[in-house]
PDB file of C-alpha atoms in Angstrom:
ATOM      1  CA  MET I   1     -30.142 -12.270  -5.607  1.00 38.00           C
ATOM      2  CA  PRO I   2     -29.128  -9.838  -8.408  1.00 39.00           C
ATOM      3  CA  HIS I   3     -27.931  -6.344  -7.556  1.00 37.00           C
ATOM      4  CA  ARG I   4     -30.663  -3.715  -7.550  1.00 37.00           C
ATOM      5  CA  ILE I   5     -30.034  -1.221 -10.347  1.00 37.00           C
ATOM      6  CA  VAL I   6     -29.694   2.358  -9.093  1.00 40.00           C
ATOM      7  CA  SER I   7     -30.371   5.047 -11.682  1.00 44.00           C
ATOM      8  CA  ARG I   8     -28.056   8.005 -12.229  1.00 42.00           C
ATOM      9  CA  GLN I   9     -30.849  10.346 -11.063  1.00 46.00           C
ATOM     10  CA  LYS I  10     -31.298   8.342  -7.860  1.00 44.00           C
ATOM     11  CA  TRP I  11     -27.545   8.325  -7.251  1.00 41.00           C
ATOM     12  CA  ASP I  12     -27.290  12.102  -7.707  1.00 47.00           C
ATOM     13  CA  LYS I  13     -30.201  12.581  -5.313  1.00 45.00           C
ATOM     14  CA  MET I  14     -28.418  10.456  -2.727  1.00 44.00           C
ATOM     15  CA  ASP I  15     -25.537  12.931  -2.919  1.00 53.00           C
ATOM     16  CA  THR I  16     -27.799  15.861  -1.980  1.00 44.00           C
ATOM     17  CA  ASP I  17     -30.034  14.042   0.502  1.00 38.00           C
ATOM     18  CA  ILE I  18     -27.052  13.047   2.628  1.00 40.00           C
ATOM     19  CA  CYS I  19     -26.884  16.650   3.850  1.00 41.00           C
ATOM     20  CA  ASP I  20     -30.023  16.377   5.971  1.00 43.00           C
ATOM     21  CA  VAL I  21     -29.827  12.862   7.412  1.00 37.00           C
ATOM     22  CA  GLY I  22     -30.894  13.037  11.063  1.00 41.00           C
ATOM     23  CA  GLY I  23     -31.694  16.726  10.736  1.00 44.00           C
ATOM     24  CA  SER I  24     -28.072  17.832  10.895  1.00 52.00           C
ATOM     25  CA  LYS I  25     -25.864  19.322   8.217  1.00 58.00           C
ATOM     26  CA  LYS I  26     -23.289  16.978   6.656  1.00 73.00           C
ATOM     27  CA  MET I  27     -20.746  17.257   3.850  1.00 79.00           C
ATOM     28  CA  THR I  28     -21.489  15.804   0.413  1.00 87.00           C
ATOM     29  CA  LEU I  29     -19.440  14.151  -2.302  1.00 89.00           C
ATOM     30  CA  LYS I  30     -20.061  17.201  -4.465  1.00 90.00           C
ATOM     31  CA  GLN I  31     -18.485  19.459  -1.843  1.00 91.00           C
ATOM     32  CA  LEU I  32     -15.460  17.196  -1.627  1.00 92.00           C
ATOM     33  CA  ARG I  33     -15.049  17.240  -5.416  1.00 91.00           C
ATOM     34  CA  TYR I  34     -15.313  21.038  -5.399  1.00 92.00           C
ATOM     35  CA  MET I  35     -12.688  21.279  -2.652  1.00 91.00           C
ATOM     36  CA  MET I  36     -10.315  18.970  -4.549  1.00 90.00           C
ATOM     37  CA  ALA I  37     -10.698  21.030  -7.727  1.00 90.00           C
ATOM     38  CA  VAL I  38      -9.867  24.291  -5.930  1.00 91.00           C
ATOM     39  CA  ALA I  39      -6.823  22.628  -4.332  1.00 89.00           C
ATOM     40  CA  GLN I  40      -5.684  21.360  -7.741  1.00 86.00           C
ATOM     41  CA  TYR I  41      -6.045  24.637  -9.677  1.00 86.00           C
ATOM     42  CA  LYS I  42      -5.236  26.994  -6.769  1.00 87.00           C
ATOM     43  CA  SER I  43      -7.886  29.362  -8.076  1.00 89.00           C
ATOM     44  CA  ILE I  44     -11.640  29.640  -7.500  1.00 90.00           C
ATOM     45  CA  ASN I  45     -12.124  31.067 -10.998  1.00 90.00           C
ATOM     46  CA  GLU I  46     -10.112  28.355 -12.750  1.00 89.00           C
ATOM     47  CA  ALA I  47     -11.724  25.564 -10.745  1.00 90.00           C
ATOM     48  CA  ALA I  48     -15.196  26.962 -11.470  1.00 91.00           C
ATOM     49  CA  LYS I  49     -14.448  26.880 -15.213  1.00 91.00           C
ATOM     50  CA  LYS I  50     -13.319  23.268 -15.038  1.00 89.00           C
ATOM     51  CA  LEU I  51     -16.405  22.320 -13.004  1.00 90.00           C
ATOM     52  CA  PHE I  52     -18.759  24.276 -15.300  1.00 91.00           C
ATOM     53  CA  ILE I  53     -20.293  26.245 -12.446  1.00 92.00           C
ATOM     54  CA  SER I  54     -20.235  29.946 -11.536  1.00 92.00           C
ATOM     55  CA  GLN I  55     -17.469  31.390  -9.422  1.00 91.00           C
ATOM     56  CA  PRO I  56     -19.867  32.635  -6.687  1.00 91.00           C
ATOM     57  CA  SER I  57     -21.514  29.194  -6.474  1.00 92.00           C
ATOM     58  CA  LEU I  58     -18.162  27.476  -5.999  1.00 92.00           C
ATOM     59  CA  SER I  59     -16.955  30.061  -3.504  1.00 91.00           C
ATOM     60  CA  ASN I  60     -20.146  29.679  -1.450  1.00 91.00           C
ATOM     61  CA  ALA I  61     -19.873  25.864  -1.555  1.00 92.00           C
ATOM     62  CA  ILE I  62     -16.338  26.011  -0.151  1.00 92.00           C
ATOM     63  CA  LYS I  63     -17.375  28.469   2.580  1.00 91.00           C
ATOM     64  CA  GLU I  64     -20.314  26.231   3.520  1.00 91.00           C
ATOM     65  CA  LEU I  65     -18.012  23.209   3.764  1.00 92.00           C
ATOM     66  CA  GLU I  66     -15.598  25.135   5.980  1.00 91.00           C
ATOM     67  CA  ALA I  67     -18.479  26.262   8.206  1.00 90.00           C
ATOM     68  CA  GLU I  68     -19.843  22.713   8.486  1.00 89.00           C
ATOM     69  CA  ILE I  69     -16.559  21.182   9.634  1.00 90.00           C
ATOM     70  CA  GLY I  70     -15.367  24.216  11.591  1.00 89.00           C
ATOM     71  CA  LEU I  71     -12.025  24.494   9.802  1.00 90.00           C
ATOM     72  CA  GLU I  72     -10.445  26.955   7.406  1.00 92.00           C
ATOM     73  CA  LEU I  73      -9.358  24.827   4.448  1.00 93.00           C
ATOM     74  CA  PHE I  74      -7.876  27.578   2.262  1.00 92.00           C
ATOM     75  CA  THR I  75      -5.927  30.781   2.749  1.00 89.00           C
ATOM     76  CA  ARG I  76      -7.128  33.476   0.366  1.00 85.00           C
ATOM     77  CA  THR I  77      -4.715  36.204  -0.753  1.00 81.00           C
ATOM     78  CA  ALA I  78      -4.370  38.609  -3.666  1.00 77.00           C
ATOM     79  CA  LYS I  79      -2.002  36.101  -5.285  1.00 75.00           C
ATOM     80  CA  GLY I  80      -4.478  33.236  -5.154  1.00 79.00           C
ATOM     81  CA  ILE I  81      -5.737  30.516  -2.854  1.00 88.00           C
ATOM     82  CA  THR I  82      -3.663  27.877  -1.047  1.00 87.00           C
ATOM     83  CA  LEU I  83      -4.373  25.032   1.342  1.00 89.00           C
ATOM     84  CA  THR I  84      -3.970  25.570   5.077  1.00 90.00           C
ATOM     85  CA  ALA I  85      -2.310  22.885   7.194  1.00 87.00           C
ATOM     86  CA  GLU I  86      -5.779  21.633   8.163  1.00 89.00           C
ATOM     87  CA  GLY I  87      -6.822  21.759   4.511  1.00 89.00           C
ATOM     88  CA  THR I  88      -3.851  19.630   3.462  1.00 86.00           C
ATOM     89  CA  GLU I  89      -4.816  16.925   5.960  1.00 86.00           C
ATOM     90  CA  PHE I  90      -8.508  17.162   5.008  1.00 90.00           C
ATOM     91  CA  LEU I  91      -7.614  16.764   1.312  1.00 87.00           C
ATOM     92  CA  LYS I  92      -5.983  13.374   1.959  1.00 83.00           C
ATOM     93  CA  TYR I  93      -9.211  12.038   3.479  1.00 86.00           C
ATOM     94  CA  ALA I  94     -11.352  13.641   0.782  1.00 87.00           C
ATOM     95  CA  GLN I  95      -9.339  11.933  -1.948  1.00 84.00           C
ATOM     96  CA  GLN I  96      -9.890   8.533  -0.310  1.00 82.00           C
ATOM     97  CA  VAL I  97     -13.646   9.127  -0.057  1.00 86.00           C
ATOM     98  CA  ILE I  98     -13.922  10.177  -3.712  1.00 84.00           C
ATOM     99  CA  GLU I  99     -11.864   7.196  -4.882  1.00 80.00           C
ATOM    100  CA  GLN I 100     -14.094   4.824  -2.914  1.00 80.00           C
ATOM    101  CA  ALA I 101     -17.190   6.524  -4.390  1.00 81.00           C
ATOM    102  CA  GLU I 102     -15.819   5.971  -7.891  1.00 76.00           C
ATOM    103  CA  LEU I 103     -15.377   2.277  -7.087  1.00 72.00           C
ATOM    104  CA  LEU I 104     -19.004   2.159  -5.926  1.00 75.00           C
ATOM    105  CA  GLU I 105     -20.161   3.789  -9.160  1.00 74.00           C
ATOM    106  CA  GLN I 106     -18.100   1.368 -11.190  1.00 68.00           C
ATOM    107  CA  ARG I 107     -19.541  -1.686  -9.425  1.00 65.00           C
ATOM    108  CA  TYR I 108     -23.187  -0.664  -8.983  1.00 69.00           C
ATOM    109  CA  LEU I 109     -23.937   1.889 -11.708  1.00 69.00           C
ATOM    110  CA  ASP I 110     -22.073   0.149 -14.538  1.00 61.00           C
ATOM    111  CA  LYS I 111     -20.208   3.398 -15.026  1.00 59.00           C
ATOM    112  CA  LYS I 112     -16.780   3.230 -16.613  1.00 57.00           C
ATOM    113  CA  PRO I 113     -14.572   5.134 -14.162  1.00 52.00           C
ATOM    114  CA  ALA I 114     -12.403   8.035 -15.252  1.00 55.00           C
ATOM    115  CA  LYS I 115      -9.474   6.075 -13.924  1.00 61.00           C
ATOM    116  CA  GLN I 116      -8.812   2.650 -12.442  1.00 66.00           C
ATOM    117  CA  LEU I 117      -7.718   2.668  -8.817  1.00 73.00           C
ATOM    118  CA  CYS I 118      -5.585   0.290  -6.772  1.00 86.00           C
ATOM    119  CA  SER I 119      -3.211   0.799  -3.846  1.00 91.00           C
ATOM    120  CA  ILE I 120      -0.764  -1.789  -2.475  1.00 96.00           C
ATOM    121  CA  SER I 121       1.512  -1.630   0.594  1.00 96.00           C
ATOM    122  CA  THR I 122       4.226  -4.263   0.872  1.00 97.00           C
ATOM    123  CA  GLN I 123       7.417  -5.311   2.530  1.00 96.00           C
ATOM    124  CA  HIS I 124      10.419  -5.169   0.191  1.00 93.00           C
ATOM    125  CA  TYR I 125       9.696  -8.091  -2.140  1.00 92.00           C
ATOM    126  CA  ALA I 126      10.684  -8.194  -5.808  1.00 90.00           C
ATOM    127  CA  PHE I 127       7.805 -10.553  -6.636  1.00 93.00           C
ATOM    128  CA  ALA I 128       5.324  -7.931  -5.348  1.00 95.00           C
ATOM    129  CA  VAL I 129       6.756  -5.419  -7.826  1.00 93.00           C
ATOM    130  CA  THR I 130       6.715  -7.931 -10.688  1.00 93.00           C
ATOM    131  CA  ALA I 131       3.043  -8.714 -10.039  1.00 95.00           C
ATOM    132  CA  PHE I 132       2.278  -4.978  -9.909  1.00 95.00           C
ATOM    133  CA  VAL I 133       3.957  -4.458 -13.291  1.00 94.00           C
ATOM    134  CA  ASN I 134       2.022  -7.363 -14.816  1.00 93.00           C
ATOM    135  CA  MET I 135      -1.270  -6.101 -13.373  1.00 92.00           C
ATOM    136  CA  ILE I 136      -0.798  -2.673 -14.944  1.00 91.00           C
ATOM    137  CA  LYS I 137       0.182  -4.128 -18.318  1.00 90.00           C
ATOM    138  CA  ARG I 138      -2.938  -6.296 -18.374  1.00 89.00           C
ATOM    139  CA  SER I 139      -5.306  -3.595 -17.103  1.00 83.00           C
ATOM    140  CA  ALA I 140      -5.802  -2.054 -20.565  1.00 76.00           C
ATOM    141  CA  ALA I 141      -6.982   1.106 -18.825  1.00 74.00           C
ATOM    142  CA  ASP I 142      -6.955   4.439 -20.642  1.00 76.00           C
ATOM    143  CA  GLU I 143      -6.395   6.195 -17.333  1.00 78.00           C
ATOM    144  CA  TYR I 144      -5.435   4.891 -13.900  1.00 81.00           C
ATOM    145  CA  LYS I 145      -4.063   5.828 -10.504  1.00 82.00           C
ATOM    146  CA  PHE I 146      -2.171   2.921  -8.965  1.00 90.00           C
ATOM    147  CA  THR I 147      -0.021   3.108  -5.833  1.00 92.00           C
ATOM    148  CA  LEU I 148       2.736   0.739  -4.716  1.00 95.00           C
ATOM    149  CA  ARG I 149       4.349   1.451  -1.339  1.00 94.00           C
ATOM    150  CA  GLU I 150       7.368  -0.540  -0.199  1.00 94.00           C
ATOM    151  CA  THR I 151       7.246   0.374   3.454  1.00 94.00           C
ATOM    152  CA  ARG I 152       7.544  -0.708   7.089  1.00 95.00           C
ATOM    153  CA  THR I 153       5.526  -3.523   8.602  1.00 96.00           C
ATOM    154  CA  HIS I 154       3.530  -1.328  11.010  1.00 95.00           C
ATOM    155  CA  GLU I 155       2.692   1.126   8.221  1.00 95.00           C
ATOM    156  CA  ILE I 156       1.473  -1.717   5.993  1.00 97.00           C
ATOM    157  CA  ILE I 157      -0.987  -2.743   8.688  1.00 96.00           C
ATOM    158  CA  GLN I 158      -2.081   0.859   9.264  1.00 94.00           C
ATOM    159  CA  ASP I 159      -2.566   1.459   5.530  1.00 93.00           C
ATOM    160  CA  VAL I 160      -4.892  -1.549   5.289  1.00 93.00           C
ATOM    161  CA  LYS I 161      -6.664  -0.690   8.537  1.00 91.00           C
ATOM    162  CA  ASN I 162      -7.393   2.862   7.326  1.00 88.00           C
ATOM    163  CA  LEU I 163      -8.282   1.699   3.774  1.00 85.00           C
ATOM    164  CA  GLN I 164      -5.405   3.705   2.321  1.00 86.00           C
ATOM    165  CA  SER I 165      -4.314   0.447   0.702  1.00 92.00           C
ATOM    166  CA  GLU I 166      -6.547  -2.393  -0.423  1.00 93.00           C
ATOM    167  CA  ILE I 167      -3.833  -4.991   0.024  1.00 96.00           C
ATOM    168  CA  GLY I 168      -0.772  -5.394   2.203  1.00 97.00           C
ATOM    169  CA  ILE I 169       1.973  -8.006   1.841  1.00 98.00           C
ATOM    170  CA  LEU I 170       3.996  -9.327   4.785  1.00 97.00           C
ATOM    171  CA  TYR I 171       5.155 -12.588   6.365  1.00 96.00           C
ATOM    172  CA  LEU I 172       4.436 -14.639   9.463  1.00 97.00           C
ATOM    173  CA  ASP I 173       6.723 -17.115  11.192  1.00 95.00           C
ATOM    174  CA  SER I 174       6.857 -19.035  14.461  1.00 94.00           C
ATOM    175  CA  PHE I 175       8.237 -15.963  16.273  1.00 94.00           C
ATOM    176  CA  ASN I 176       5.996 -13.101  15.099  1.00 95.00           C
ATOM    177  CA  ARG I 177       2.802 -15.014  14.275  1.00 96.00           C
ATOM    178  CA  LYS I 178       1.010 -14.701  17.609  1.00 96.00           C
ATOM    179  CA  ALA I 179       1.818 -10.993  18.034  1.00 95.00           C
ATOM    180  CA  LEU I 180       0.931  -9.974  14.471  1.00 97.00           C
ATOM    181  CA  GLN I 181      -2.205 -12.094  14.319  1.00 96.00           C
ATOM    182  CA  LYS I 182      -3.428 -10.360  17.496  1.00 96.00           C
ATOM    183  CA  ILE I 183      -2.833  -6.953  15.898  1.00 96.00           C
ATOM    184  CA  LEU I 184      -4.561  -8.000  12.671  1.00 97.00           C
ATOM    185  CA  LEU I 185      -7.543  -9.367  14.578  1.00 96.00           C
ATOM    186  CA  GLU I 186      -7.915  -6.175  16.627  1.00 96.00           C
ATOM    187  CA  ASN I 187      -7.927  -4.115  13.413  1.00 94.00           C
ATOM    188  CA  HIS I 188     -10.383  -6.344  11.500  1.00 94.00           C
ATOM    189  CA  ILE I 189      -7.697  -7.451   9.051  1.00 96.00           C
ATOM    190  CA  GLU I 190      -7.462 -10.928   7.561  1.00 97.00           C
ATOM    191  CA  PHE I 191      -4.263 -12.717   6.515  1.00 98.00           C
ATOM    192  CA  HIS I 192      -4.332 -14.845   3.323  1.00 97.00           C
ATOM    193  CA  PRO I 193      -1.296 -17.144   2.767  1.00 97.00           C
ATOM    194  CA  LEU I 194       0.439 -16.977  -0.609  1.00 95.00           C
ATOM    195  CA  PHE I 195       3.375 -19.363  -0.190  1.00 95.00           C
ATOM    196  CA  GLU I 196       5.711 -20.880   2.372  1.00 94.00           C
ATOM    197  CA  ALA I 197       9.484 -20.648   2.036  1.00 92.00           C
ATOM    198  CA  SER I 198      12.645 -21.464   3.959  1.00 93.00           C
ATOM    199  CA  PRO I 199      14.988 -18.545   4.727  1.00 94.00           C
ATOM    200  CA  HIS I 200      17.685 -17.656   2.194  1.00 95.00           C
ATOM    201  CA  VAL I 201      20.452 -15.086   2.161  1.00 95.00           C
ATOM    202  CA  PHE I 202      20.947 -12.630  -0.676  1.00 95.00           C
ATOM    203  CA  VAL I 203      24.630 -12.042  -1.411  1.00 95.00           C
ATOM    204  CA  SER I 204      26.772 -10.697  -4.240  1.00 95.00           C
ATOM    205  CA  VAL I 205      27.768 -13.169  -6.956  1.00 94.00           C
ATOM    206  CA  LYS I 206      31.367 -12.336  -5.939  1.00 95.00           C
ATOM    207  CA  HIS I 207      30.768 -13.110  -2.263  1.00 96.00           C
ATOM    208  CA  PRO I 208      33.066 -15.896  -0.937  1.00 96.00           C
ATOM    209  CA  LEU I 209      29.988 -17.925   0.078  1.00 96.00           C
ATOM    210  CA  ALA I 210      27.989 -17.346  -3.111  1.00 95.00           C
ATOM    211  CA  GLY I 211      28.787 -20.794  -4.519  1.00 94.00           C
ATOM    212  CA  ASN I 212      27.802 -22.725  -1.395  1.00 95.00           C
ATOM    213  CA  GLU I 213      24.816 -25.058  -1.485  1.00 95.00           C
ATOM    214  CA  THR I 214      23.861 -23.695   1.942  1.00 96.00           C
ATOM    215  CA  VAL I 215      25.321 -21.243   4.441  1.00 97.00           C
ATOM    216  CA  THR I 216      25.171 -21.093   8.231  1.00 96.00           C
ATOM    217  CA  LEU I 217      24.847 -18.105  10.541  1.00 95.00           C
ATOM    218  CA  LYS I 218      28.302 -19.003  11.876  1.00 96.00           C
ATOM    219  CA  GLU I 219      29.826 -18.688   8.387  1.00 96.00           C
ATOM    220  CA  LEU I 220      28.200 -15.269   7.973  1.00 96.00           C
ATOM    221  CA  GLU I 221      29.513 -13.788  11.236  1.00 95.00           C
ATOM    222  CA  ASP I 222      32.310 -11.751   9.642  1.00 95.00           C
ATOM    223  CA  TYR I 223      30.094 -10.131   7.006  1.00 96.00           C
ATOM    224  CA  PRO I 224      27.801  -7.083   7.425  1.00 96.00           C
ATOM    225  CA  TYR I 225      24.155  -7.956   8.048  1.00 96.00           C
ATOM    226  CA  LEU I 226      21.687  -5.683   6.238  1.00 95.00           C
ATOM    227  CA  SER I 227      18.080  -5.179   7.297  1.00 94.00           C
ATOM    228  CA  PHE I 228      15.227  -2.724   6.800  1.00 93.00           C
ATOM    229  CA  GLU I 229      14.745  -0.197   9.580  1.00 92.00           C
ATOM    230  CA  GLN I 230      11.279  -0.011  11.135  1.00 91.00           C
ATOM    231  CA  GLY I 231      11.332   3.505  12.592  1.00 87.00           C
ATOM    232  CA  GLU I 232       9.663   3.992  15.968  1.00 85.00           C
ATOM    233  CA  TYR I 233       8.004   0.579  15.666  1.00 82.00           C
ATOM    234  CA  ASN I 234      11.297  -1.296  15.821  1.00 81.00           C
ATOM    235  CA  SER I 235      10.017  -4.271  17.811  1.00 86.00           C
ATOM    236  CA  PHE I 236      11.460  -7.622  16.777  1.00 91.00           C
ATOM    237  CA  TYR I 237       7.883  -8.614  15.888  1.00 92.00           C
ATOM    238  CA  PHE I 238       7.783  -5.967  13.139  1.00 94.00           C
ATOM    239  CA  SER I 239      11.132  -6.917  11.624  1.00 94.00           C
ATOM    240  CA  GLU I 240      11.010  -7.636   7.905  1.00 92.00           C
ATOM    241  CA  GLU I 241      13.709 -10.287   8.262  1.00 92.00           C
ATOM    242  CA  ILE I 242      13.175 -13.687   9.840  1.00 91.00           C
ATOM    243  CA  LEU I 243      15.439 -14.605  12.817  1.00 91.00           C
ATOM    244  CA  SER I 244      15.241 -10.990  13.959  1.00 90.00           C
ATOM    245  CA  THR I 245      16.461 -11.744  17.500  1.00 90.00           C
ATOM    246  CA  VAL I 246      19.813 -13.189  16.341  1.00 92.00           C
ATOM    247  CA  PHE I 247      22.781 -11.017  17.364  1.00 92.00           C
ATOM    248  CA  HIS I 248      25.022  -9.666  14.552  1.00 93.00           C
ATOM    249  CA  ARG I 249      28.419  -8.092  15.239  1.00 94.00           C
ATOM    250  CA  LYS I 250      28.172  -5.996  12.073  1.00 95.00           C
ATOM    251  CA  SER I 251      24.737  -4.595  11.323  1.00 95.00           C
ATOM    252  CA  ILE I 252      23.449  -1.929   8.917  1.00 95.00           C
ATOM    253  CA  LEU I 253      19.877  -0.601   8.739  1.00 94.00           C
ATOM    254  CA  VAL I 254      18.535   0.767   5.451  1.00 94.00           C
ATOM    255  CA  SER I 255      15.199   2.126   4.252  1.00 90.00           C
ATOM    256  CA  ASP I 256      14.970   1.007   0.614  1.00 89.00           C
ATOM    257  CA  ARG I 257      15.710  -2.075  -1.467  1.00 88.00           C
ATOM    258  CA  ALA I 258      18.064  -0.403  -3.971  1.00 89.00           C
ATOM    259  CA  THR I 259      20.346   0.839  -1.189  1.00 93.00           C
ATOM    260  CA  LEU I 260      20.323  -2.568   0.485  1.00 93.00           C
ATOM    261  CA  PHE I 261      21.379  -4.355  -2.700  1.00 91.00           C
ATOM    262  CA  ASN I 262      24.092  -1.753  -3.392  1.00 94.00           C
ATOM    263  CA  LEU I 263      25.523  -2.411   0.082  1.00 94.00           C
ATOM    264  CA  VAL I 264      25.236  -6.172  -0.383  1.00 94.00           C
ATOM    265  CA  ILE I 265      27.448  -5.804  -3.452  1.00 94.00           C
ATOM    266  CA  GLY I 266      29.755  -3.054  -2.213  1.00 95.00           C
ATOM    267  CA  LEU I 267      30.431  -4.432   1.276  1.00 95.00           C
ATOM    268  CA  ASN I 268      30.054  -8.173   0.705  1.00 95.00           C
ATOM    269  CA  GLY I 269      27.077  -7.959   3.013  1.00 95.00           C
ATOM    270  CA  TYR I 270      24.010 -10.151   3.201  1.00 96.00           C
ATOM    271  CA  THR I 271      20.335 -10.011   4.068  1.00 95.00           C
ATOM    272  CA  ILE I 272      17.829 -12.730   4.953  1.00 94.00           C
ATOM    273  CA  SER I 273      14.680 -13.130   2.877  1.00 91.00           C
ATOM    274  CA  THR I 274      12.464 -15.579   0.973  1.00 90.00           C
ATOM    275  CA  GLY I 275      14.956 -16.558  -1.714  1.00 83.00           C
ATOM    276  CA  VAL I 276      12.717 -15.187  -4.474  1.00 83.00           C
ATOM    277  CA  LEU I 277      14.738 -12.975  -6.829  1.00 74.00           C
ATOM    278  CA  ASN I 278      13.860 -11.394 -10.163  1.00 68.00           C
ATOM    279  CA  ALA I 279      16.802 -10.801 -12.512  1.00 63.00           C
ATOM    280  CA  ASP I 280      14.786  -8.288 -14.561  1.00 62.00           C
ATOM    281  CA  LEU I 281      14.340  -6.069 -11.492  1.00 58.00           C
ATOM    282  CA  ASN I 282      17.385  -6.940  -9.381  1.00 59.00           C
ATOM    283  CA  GLY I 283      19.940  -7.668 -12.078  1.00 62.00           C
ATOM    284  CA  THR I 284      22.340 -10.622 -12.051  1.00 82.00           C
ATOM    285  CA  ASP I 285      24.749  -9.300  -9.403  1.00 89.00           C
ATOM    286  CA  ILE I 286      22.754 -10.813  -6.520  1.00 92.00           C
ATOM    287  CA  VAL I 287      22.259 -14.527  -5.837  1.00 93.00           C
ATOM    288  CA  SER I 288      20.153 -16.430  -3.331  1.00 93.00           C
ATOM    289  CA  VAL I 289      21.679 -19.120  -1.087  1.00 95.00           C
ATOM    290  CA  PRO I 290      19.634 -21.312   1.318  1.00 95.00           C
ATOM    291  CA  LEU I 291      20.256 -20.593   5.001  1.00 96.00           C
ATOM    292  CA  ALA I 292      20.775 -23.720   7.129  1.00 96.00           C
ATOM    293  CA  VAL I 293      18.152 -23.141   9.851  1.00 94.00           C
ATOM    294  CA  ASP I 294      15.025 -25.005  10.920  1.00 92.00           C
ATOM    295  CA  GLU I 295      12.607 -22.154  10.256  1.00 93.00           C
ATOM    296  CA  ARG I 296       9.878 -21.449   7.734  1.00 94.00           C
ATOM    297  CA  MET I 297       8.119 -18.252   6.765  1.00 95.00           C
ATOM    298  CA  VAL I 298       4.645 -17.822   5.318  1.00 96.00           C
ATOM    299  CA  ILE I 299       4.269 -14.855   2.996  1.00 96.00           C
ATOM    300  CA  GLY I 300       0.730 -13.646   2.472  1.00 97.00           C
ATOM    301  CA  TRP I 301      -1.539 -10.715   1.714  1.00 98.00           C
ATOM    302  CA  ILE I 302      -3.783  -8.874   4.131  1.00 97.00           C
ATOM    303  CA  ALA I 303      -7.017  -7.003   3.547  1.00 95.00           C
ATOM    304  CA  ASN I 304      -9.552  -5.150   5.653  1.00 93.00           C
ATOM    305  CA  LYS I 305     -12.576  -7.327   6.428  1.00 91.00           C
ATOM    306  CA  LYS I 306     -14.819  -4.266   6.182  1.00 85.00           C
ATOM    307  CA  ALA I 307     -13.949  -3.662   2.516  1.00 85.00           C
ATOM    308  CA  ARG I 308     -14.327  -5.664  -0.663  1.00 84.00           C
ATOM    309  CA  LEU I 309     -11.452  -5.829  -3.126  1.00 87.00           C
ATOM    310  CA  SER I 310     -11.797  -3.781  -6.280  1.00 85.00           C
ATOM    311  CA  VAL I 311     -11.548  -5.387  -9.708  1.00 85.00           C
ATOM    312  CA  GLN I 312      -7.918  -4.275  -9.912  1.00 89.00           C
ATOM    313  CA  GLY I 313      -7.223  -5.523  -6.397  1.00 91.00           C
ATOM    314  CA  GLU I 314      -8.467  -8.966  -7.394  1.00 93.00           C
ATOM    315  CA  ALA I 315      -6.399  -8.765 -10.577  1.00 93.00           C
ATOM    316  CA  TYR I 316      -3.295  -7.982  -8.521  1.00 96.00           C
ATOM    317  CA  ILE I 317      -3.821 -11.062  -6.344  1.00 96.00           C
ATOM    318  CA  GLU I 318      -4.117 -13.194  -9.482  1.00 96.00           C
ATOM    319  CA  GLU I 319      -0.857 -11.762 -10.804  1.00 95.00           C
ATOM    320  CA  LEU I 320       0.843 -12.406  -7.449  1.00 95.00           C
ATOM    321  CA  GLN I 321      -0.205 -16.044  -7.561  1.00 94.00           C
ATOM    322  CA  ALA I 322       0.971 -16.376 -11.167  1.00 93.00           C
ATOM    323  CA  VAL I 323       4.380 -14.849 -10.400  1.00 92.00           C
ATOM    324  CA  ILE I 324       4.865 -17.116  -7.392  1.00 90.00           C
ATOM    325  CA  ARG I 325       3.970 -20.207  -9.428  1.00 89.00           C
ATOM    326  CA  SER I 326       6.763 -19.295 -11.858  1.00 86.00           C
ATOM    327  CA  TYR I 327       9.421 -19.608  -9.122  1.00 78.00           C
ATOM    328  CA  LYS I 328      10.876 -22.837  -7.780  1.00 59.00           C
ATOM    329  CA  LEU I 329      10.420 -22.320  -4.052  1.00 53.00           C
ATOM    330  CA  GLN I 330      12.363 -24.343  -1.468  1.00 46.00           C
TER     331      GLN I 330
END
């Protein structure tokens, strides 16, 4: 069945009618846009000019919004207007609502959006960055707002659960699969496999074991083991590295990929990952060596079952698949 066409007039009316659903007062998209403009320009007068409405009308709209939600969003002084702590938190949610509304307009009103939107949360994978770069280059958008977060496993799941990110990228293996799948199921999140790989270690090209066809955990004992810290959610199940329960005499936790690779080079350290490296992003100072263990990891993307991917989200998945096909995976 074809989509029913909704006119611009009907859409605008929906924005005003939402106030009186069920006989109770509710906020509107227009109010949220007004609030965001005031937060951006830090001035009622300046925001009113940009919105092409009168200053009293905008001021009243903000006061009405504050009264409806029972919070003071702005602090007004002789020097101007600034967000309160509650207003700062409210703004984050308002931005998400407006971005989702723009996606709705794009899909159902055939309206070219002011900017293309896409947000990705991922574990620290070079191929995820490469696909993101390719997606942006192919978007041909005049204006866009894309987000790429390399972050912790728990935060990836939370981002997708709360629709802060359309897509998350993480891995499952024989150890974490049951625990993570339970969490994903409870949060209405679906896992989509991308590829399966055997564990590799990333080491410096000058590392004594760099030329080996394979390496064992025993051979790595004397070298520093590098892994990504997971904050308060430091359960082995949330570890970004496979074989997370293995004991290491020398262990260093880091929070970003650049620091990890600098320590791999500077300390002759190593980390365990998929084996997928990108010389354009990571340079030629790091090499990948297969780790001699009987384990496999499945890297995939997750999405909220309650939401449909945007055009750019679908484009990102296509770029991910293309990048992965270009690698020779073991």
